[in-house]
């Protein structure tokens, strides 16, 4: 029982440490982006363009995932049909 509690404590501690690292890095990135936008206003257009490109890539990825599930569902339907 003690080993389970020690493992749980270790897991929770590591998770919290990584959350702290994530938020510190995110703060640094947001601050750097704010400085870049202040110094170079055209950076904002680049950031918006990159955002829309990433959004399009995410949509393509989701389409591929849904198509994969659709094909698996079609194979499953063919497997169940007795025609």
CSV table of N, CA and C in Angstrom, one decimal:
chain,number,residue,atom,x,y,z
A,1,UNK,N,0.8,-1.2,0.0
A,1,UNK,CA,0.0,0.0,0.0
A,1,UNK,C,0.9,1.3,0.0
A,2,UNK,N,2.0,1.2,0.7
A,2,UNK,CA,2.8,2.3,0.8
A,2,UNK,C,3.5,2.6,-0.5
A,3,UNK,N,3.8,1.6,-1.3
A,3,UNK,CA,4.5,1.8,-2.6
A,3,UNK,C,3.5,2.4,-3.6
A,4,UNK,N,2.2,2.1,-3.4
A,4,UNK,CA,1.2,2.7,-4.3
A,4,UNK,C,1.1,4.2,-4.0
A,5,UNK,N,1.1,4.5,-2.7
A,5,UNK,CA,1.0,5.9,-2.4
A,5,UNK,C,2.2,6.7,-2.8
A,6,UNK,N,3.4,6.1,-2.6
A,6,UNK,CA,4.6,6.7,-3.1
A,6,UNK,C,4.6,6.9,-4.6
A,7,UNK,N,4.2,6.0,-5.3
A,7,UNK,CA,4.1,6.1,-6.8
A,7,UNK,C,3.1,7.2,-7.2
A,8,UNK,N,2.0,7.2,-6.5
A,8,UNK,CA,1.0,8.3,-6.8
A,8,UNK,C,1.5,9.6,-6.5
A,9,UNK,N,2.2,9.8,-5.4
A,9,UNK,CA,2.8,11.1,-5.0
A,9,UNK,C,3.8,11.5,-6.0
A,10,UNK,N,4.7,10.6,-6.5
A,10,UNK,CA,5.7,10.9,-7.5
A,10,UNK,C,5.1,11.3,-8.8
A,11,UNK,N,4.0,10.6,-9.2
A,11,UNK,CA,3.3,10.9,-10.4
A,11,UNK,C,2.7,12.3,-10.4
A,12,UNK,N,2.0,12.6,-9.3
A,12,UNK,CA,1.4,13.9,-9.1
A,12,UNK,C,2.4,15.0,-9.1
A,13,UNK,N,3.5,14.8,-8.4
A,13,UNK,CA,4.6,15.8,-8.3
A,13,UNK,C,5.2,16.1,-9.6
A,14,UNK,N,5.4,15.0,-10.4
A,14,UNK,CA,6.0,15.2,-11.7
A,14,UNK,C,5.0,16.0,-12.7
A,15,UNK,N,3.7,15.6,-12.6
A,15,UNK,CA,2.7,16.3,-13.4
A,15,UNK,C,2.7,17.8,-13.0
A,16,UNK,N,2.7,18.1,-11.7
A,16,UNK,CA,2.6,19.5,-11.3
A,16,UNK,C,3.9,20.3,-11.8
A,17,UNK,N,5.0,19.6,-11.7
A,17,UNK,CA,6.3,20.3,-12.2
A,17,UNK,C,6.2,20.6,-13.7
A,18,UNK,N,5.6,19.7,-14.5
A,18,UNK,CA,5.5,19.9,-15.9
A,18,UNK,C,4.5,21.0,-16.2
A,19,UNK,N,3.4,21.1,-15.4
A,19,UNK,CA,2.5,22.2,-15.5
A,19,UNK,C,3.1,23.5,-15.3
A,20,UNK,N,4.0,23.6,-14.3
A,20,UNK,CA,4.7,24.8,-13.9
A,20,UNK,C,5.6,25.2,-15.1
A,21,UNK,N,6.4,24.2,-15.6
A,21,UNK,CA,7.3,24.5,-16.7
A,21,UNK,C,6.5,24.9,-18.0
A,22,UNK,N,5.3,24.3,-18.2
A,22,UNK,CA,4.5,24.7,-19.3
A,22,UNK,C,4.0,26.1,-19.2
A,23,UNK,N,3.5,26.5,-18.1
A,23,UNK,CA,3.0,27.9,-17.9
A,23,UNK,C,4.1,28.9,-17.9
A,24,UNK,N,5.3,28.6,-17.4
A,24,UNK,CA,6.4,29.5,-17.5
A,24,UNK,C,6.8,29.7,-18.9
A,25,UNK,N,6.9,28.6,-19.7
A,25,UNK,CA,7.3,28.7,-21.1
A,25,UNK,C,6.2,29.5,-21.9
A,26,UNK,N,5.0,29.3,-21.6
A,26,UNK,CA,3.9,30.0,-22.3
A,26,UNK,C,4.0,31.5,-22.0
A,27,UNK,N,4.3,31.8,-20.7
A,27,UNK,CA,4.4,33.2,-20.4
A,27,UNK,C,5.6,33.9,-21.1
A,28,UNK,N,6.7,33.2,-21.2
A,28,UNK,CA,7.8,33.7,-22.0
A,28,UNK,C,7.5,33.9,-23.5
A,29,UNK,N,6.8,32.9,-24.0
A,29,UNK,CA,6.4,33.0,-25.4
A,29,UNK,C,5.4,34.2,-25.7
A,30,UNK,N,4.4,34.3,-24.8
A,30,UNK,CA,3.5,35.4,-25.0
A,30,UNK,C,4.2,36.8,-24.8
A,31,UNK,N,5.1,36.9,-23.9
A,31,UNK,CA,5.8,38.1,-23.7
A,31,UNK,C,6.7,38.4,-24.9
A,32,UNK,N,7.3,37.4,-25.5
A,32,UNK,CA,8.2,37.6,-26.7
A,32,UNK,C,7.3,38.0,-27.9
A,33,UNK,N,6.1,37.4,-28.0
A,33,UNK,CA,5.3,37.8,-29.1
A,33,UNK,C,4.8,39.2,-28.9
A,34,UNK,N,4.5,39.7,-27.7
A,34,UNK,CA,4.0,41.0,-27.5
A,34,UNK,C,5.1,42.0,-27.8
A,35,UNK,N,6.4,41.7,-27.5
A,35,UNK,CA,7.5,42.6,-27.8
A,35,UNK,C,7.7,42.6,-29.3
A,36,UNK,N,7.6,41.5,-30.0
A,36,UNK,CA,7.7,41.5,-31.5
A,36,UNK,C,6.6,42.3,-32.1
A,37,UNK,N,5.4,42.2,-31.6
A,37,UNK,CA,4.3,43.0,-32.3
A,37,UNK,C,4.5,44.5,-32.0
A,38,UNK,N,5.0,44.8,-30.9
A,38,UNK,CA,5.3,46.3,-30.6
A,38,UNK,C,6.4,46.8,-31.5
A,39,UNK,N,7.5,46.0,-31.6
A,39,UNK,CA,8.6,46.4,-32.4
A,39,UNK,C,8.4,46.4,-33.9
A,40,UNK,N,7.7,45.3,-34.3
A,40,UNK,CA,7.5,45.1,-35.7
A,40,UNK,C,6.0,44.8,-35.9
A,41,UNK,N,5.2,45.8,-36.2
A,41,UNK,CA,3.8,45.6,-36.4
A,41,UNK,C,3.4,44.6,-37.5
A,42,UNK,N,4.2,44.4,-38.5
A,42,UNK,CA,3.9,43.4,-39.5
A,42,UNK,C,4.0,42.0,-39.0
A,43,UNK,N,4.6,41.8,-37.8
A,43,UNK,CA,4.6,40.5,-37.2
A,43,UNK,C,3.2,40.0,-37.0
A,44,UNK,N,2.3,40.9,-36.7
A,44,UNK,CA,0.9,40.5,-36.4
A,44,UNK,C,0.3,39.8,-37.6
A,45,UNK,N,0.6,40.4,-38.8
A,45,UNK,CA,0.0,39.7,-40.0
A,45,UNK,C,0.6,38.3,-40.2
A,46,UNK,N,1.9,38.2,-39.9
A,46,UNK,CA,2.5,36.9,-40.0
A,46,UNK,C,1.9,35.9,-39.0
A,47,UNK,N,1.7,36.3,-37.8
A,47,UNK,CA,1.1,35.5,-36.8
A,47,UNK,C,-0.3,35.1,-37.2
A,48,UNK,N,-1.1,36.0,-37.7
A,48,UNK,CA,-2.5,35.6,-38.1
A,48,UNK,C,-2.4,34.7,-39.3
A,49,UNK,N,-1.5,34.9,-40.2
A,49,UNK,CA,-1.4,33.9,-41.3
A,49,UNK,C,-1.0,32.5,-40.9
A,50,UNK,N,0.0,32.5,-39.9
A,50,UNK,CA,0.4,31.2,-39.4
A,50,UNK,C,-0.8,30.5,-38.7
A,51,UNK,N,-1.5,31.3,-37.9
A,51,UNK,CA,-2.7,30.8,-37.2
A,51,UNK,C,-3.7,30.1,-38.2
A,52,UNK,N,-4.0,30.8,-39.3
A,52,UNK,CA,-4.9,30.3,-40.2
A,52,UNK,C,-4.4,29.0,-41.0
A,53,UNK,N,-3.1,29.0,-41.2
A,53,UNK,CA,-2.5,27.8,-41.8
A,53,UNK,C,-2.5,26.7,-40.9
A,54,UNK,N,-2.3,26.9,-39.6
A,54,UNK,CA,-2.4,25.8,-38.6
A,54,UNK,C,-3.8,25.3,-38.5
A,55,UNK,N,-4.7,26.2,-38.5
A,55,UNK,CA,-6.1,25.9,-38.5
A,55,UNK,C,-6.6,25.0,-39.6
A,56,UNK,N,-6.1,25.4,-40.8
A,56,UNK,CA,-6.4,24.6,-42.0
A,56,UNK,C,-5.7,23.2,-41.9
A,57,UNK,N,-4.5,23.1,-41.4
A,57,UNK,CA,-3.8,21.8,-41.2
A,57,UNK,C,-4.6,21.0,-40.2
A,58,UNK,N,-5.1,21.6,-39.2
A,58,UNK,CA,-5.8,20.8,-38.2
A,58,UNK,C,-7.1,20.3,-38.8
A,59,UNK,N,-7.8,21.1,-39.6
A,59,UNK,CA,-9.0,20.6,-40.3
A,59,UNK,C,-8.7,19.5,-41.2
A,60,UNK,N,-7.6,19.5,-42.0
A,60,UNK,CA,-7.3,18.4,-42.8
A,60,UNK,C,-7.0,17.2,-42.0
A,61,UNK,N,-6.3,17.3,-40.9
A,61,UNK,CA,-6.0,16.2,-40.0
A,61,UNK,C,-7.3,15.6,-39.5
A,62,UNK,N,-8.2,16.4,-39.1
A,62,UNK,CA,-9.5,15.9,-38.6
A,62,UNK,C,-10.3,15.2,-39.7
A,63,UNK,N,-10.3,15.7,-40.9
A,63,UNK,CA,-10.9,15.1,-42.0
A,63,UNK,C,-10.4,13.7,-42.3
A,64,UNK,N,-9.0,13.6,-42.2
A,64,UNK,CA,-8.4,12.3,-42.4
A,64,UNK,C,-8.8,11.3,-41.3
A,65,UNK,N,-8.9,11.7,-40.1
A,65,UNK,CA,-9.3,10.9,-39.0
A,65,UNK,C,-10.7,10.4,-39.2
A,66,UNK,N,-11.6,11.3,-39.5
A,66,UNK,CA,-13.0,10.9,-39.7
A,66,UNK,C,-13.2,10.0,-40.9
A,67,UNK,N,-12.4,10.2,-42.0
A,67,UNK,CA,-12.4,9.3,-43.1
A,67,UNK,C,-12.0,7.9,-42.7
A,68,UNK,N,-10.9,7.9,-41.9
A,68,UNK,CA,-10.4,6.6,-41.5
A,68,UNK,C,-11.5,5.8,-40.7
A,69,UNK,N,-12.2,6.5,-39.8
A,69,UNK,CA,-13.3,5.9,-39.0
A,69,UNK,C,-14.4,5.5,-39.9
A,70,UNK,N,-14.7,6.3,-40.9
A,70,UNK,CA,-15.8,6.0,-41.9
A,70,UNK,C,-15.5,4.7,-42.6
A,71,UNK,N,-14.2,4.5,-43.1
A,71,UNK,CA,-13.8,3.3,-43.8
A,71,UNK,C,-13.8,2.1,-42.9
A,72,UNK,N,-13.4,2.3,-41.6
A,72,UNK,CA,-13.5,1.2,-40.7
A,72,UNK,C,-15.0,0.8,-40.4
A,73,UNK,N,-15.8,1.8,-40.3
A,73,UNK,CA,-17.3,1.5,-40.1
A,73,UNK,C,-17.8,0.8,-41.3
A,74,UNK,N,-17.4,1.2,-42.5
A,74,UNK,CA,-17.9,0.5,-43.8
A,74,UNK,C,-17.4,-0.9,-43.8
A,75,UNK,N,-16.1,-1.2,-43.4
A,75,UNK,CA,-15.6,-2.6,-43.4
A,75,UNK,C,-16.4,-3.4,-42.3
A,76,UNK,N,-16.7,-2.8,-41.2
A,76,UNK,CA,-17.5,-3.5,-40.2
A,76,UNK,C,-18.9,-3.8,-40.6
A,77,UNK,N,-19.5,-2.9,-41.4
A,77,UNK,CA,-20.8,-3.1,-41.9
A,77,UNK,C,-20.8,-4.3,-42.9
A,78,UNK,N,-19.8,-4.3,-43.8
A,78,UNK,CA,-19.6,-5.4,-44.7
A,78,UNK,C,-19.4,-6.7,-44.0
A,79,UNK,N,-18.7,-6.7,-42.9
A,79,UNK,CA,-18.4,-7.9,-42.2
A,79,UNK,C,-19.7,-8.4,-41.6
A,80,UNK,N,-20.6,-7.5,-41.1
A,80,UNK,CA,-21.8,-8.0,-40.5
A,80,UNK,C,-22.9,-8.4,-41.5
A,81,UNK,N,-22.8,-7.9,-42.7
A,81,UNK,CA,-23.9,-8.2,-43.7
A,81,UNK,C,-23.7,-9.6,-44.2
A,82,UNK,N,-24.9,-10.2,-44.4
A,82,UNK,CA,-24.9,-11.6,-44.9
A,82,UNK,C,-25.3,-11.7,-46.3
A,83,UNK,N,-25.3,-10.7,-47.1
A,83,UNK,CA,-25.7,-10.7,-48.5
A,83,UNK,C,-24.7,-11.3,-49.4
